[in-house]
Amino acid sequence: MEAERVKGFCQLVVAAKVREGISHLIQSCGLGGMKHNTVVMGWPNAWRQSEDARAWKTFIGTVRVTTAARLALLVAKNVAFYPGNAEPFLEGNIDVWWIVHDGGMLMLLPFLLKQHKVWRKCNIRIFTVAQLEDNSIQMKKDLATFLYHLRIEAEVEVVEMHDSDISAYTYERTLMMEQRSQMLRHMRLSKTERDREAQLVKDRNSMLRLTSIGSDEDEETETYQEKVQMTWTKDKYMAARGQKARTLEGMQDLLNMKPDQSNVRRMHTAVKLNEVIVNKSHEAKLVLLNMPGPPRNPAGDENYMEFLEVLTEGLERVLLVRGGGSEVITIYS
């Protein structure tokens, strides 16, 4: 805090696991009436390539805890590309994609950012998405009036998203996502069984060493032979063959599987929305957009990460925003 010249209170939390520590910190941080209302965290980069799933599982667990605590959440993606205090922008735009109203945090953030010297010379542009049946002209007038009452200077644009057929690319992305999830599930299952087998052999060897204490050389030789027999038996050989066959069958099922229709619809929405955002905001200095909530069923966590990845593809700096459920700005304040 001293190095970053941040003023505030320092609090230490001790926990057995990182996820538990973050949860305790989110719920207990603050002093008296000075309680936080927002949690800021970074996007777990390279989560697809990582064999250790704990990083992105901790990320989703933190999202769930923040939502349960009714706090706002800011997730910064591609943090390495964010400017430092000595790198002010001389021009450019801060683009806000207002898909869902969840407390006004999306409107407040660009206004606060412009108070800082890094973002002061950037212009605010607010985009909202309209369906074909919506009155785009009236939506633009209403949003401009709302911003006028909030005394926020911004350019307003309503983007129409036309209904279109689900593309082959969407089906391919969905299928790749589901196949990857299934394959990792098989790999994790195989690794668990291998670890269990190794532990069983280790325990048996330990027992054999205990029973061989004080024996002579011949007895040790017999014990070694017995140990080898116990490590690999006909039953174990048949069980290993069965496991290999089940793995091959699982891989074959992956090749023949069809994507789930609900996942296809979500992927279609993410792909179409990403196309619109990249088309309008590919040169923006910062893009802010609503962050959808995590699935109720933890089995869909990996798909949720993939949807967010698709939604933000092709954007240099992204700030995903999820409101805490309460209004942070009103026209009467």
GROMACS .gro file of C-alpha atoms in nm, residues 23 27 90 117 128 131 146 188 208 221 239 254 264 269 273 275 289 302-303 317 324 330:
model
   22
   23SER     CA    1  -1.459  -1.538   0.060
   27GLN     CA    2  -1.754  -1.065   0.370
   90LEU     CA    3  -0.443   1.226  -2.544
  117LYS     CA    4  -0.562   1.228  -1.563
  128THR     CA    5  -2.743   0.009  -2.617
  131GLN     CA    6  -3.419  -0.579  -3.114
  146PHE     CA    7  -3.149   1.003  -1.866
  188ARG     CA    8  -0.940  -3.572  -1.460
  208LEU     CA    9   0.513  -5.527   0.335
  221THR     CA   10   1.370  -6.167  -0.155
  239ALA     CA   11  -0.938  -5.375  -1.482
  254LEU     CA   12  -1.694  -3.708  -2.807
  264VAL     CA   13  -2.592  -2.328  -2.898
  269THR     CA   14  -2.593  -1.462  -2.856
  273LEU     CA   15  -2.296  -0.955  -2.964
  275GLU     CA   16  -1.940  -0.912  -3.369
  289LEU     CA   17  -2.001  -0.412  -2.069
  302GLU     CA   18  -1.647  -2.417  -1.777
  303ASN     CA   19  -1.904  -2.330  -2.044
  317ARG     CA   20  -0.900  -0.367  -2.282
  324GLY     CA   21  -2.480  -0.533  -0.676
  330THR     CA   22  -3.030   0.856  -0.926
   0.00000   0.00000   0.00000
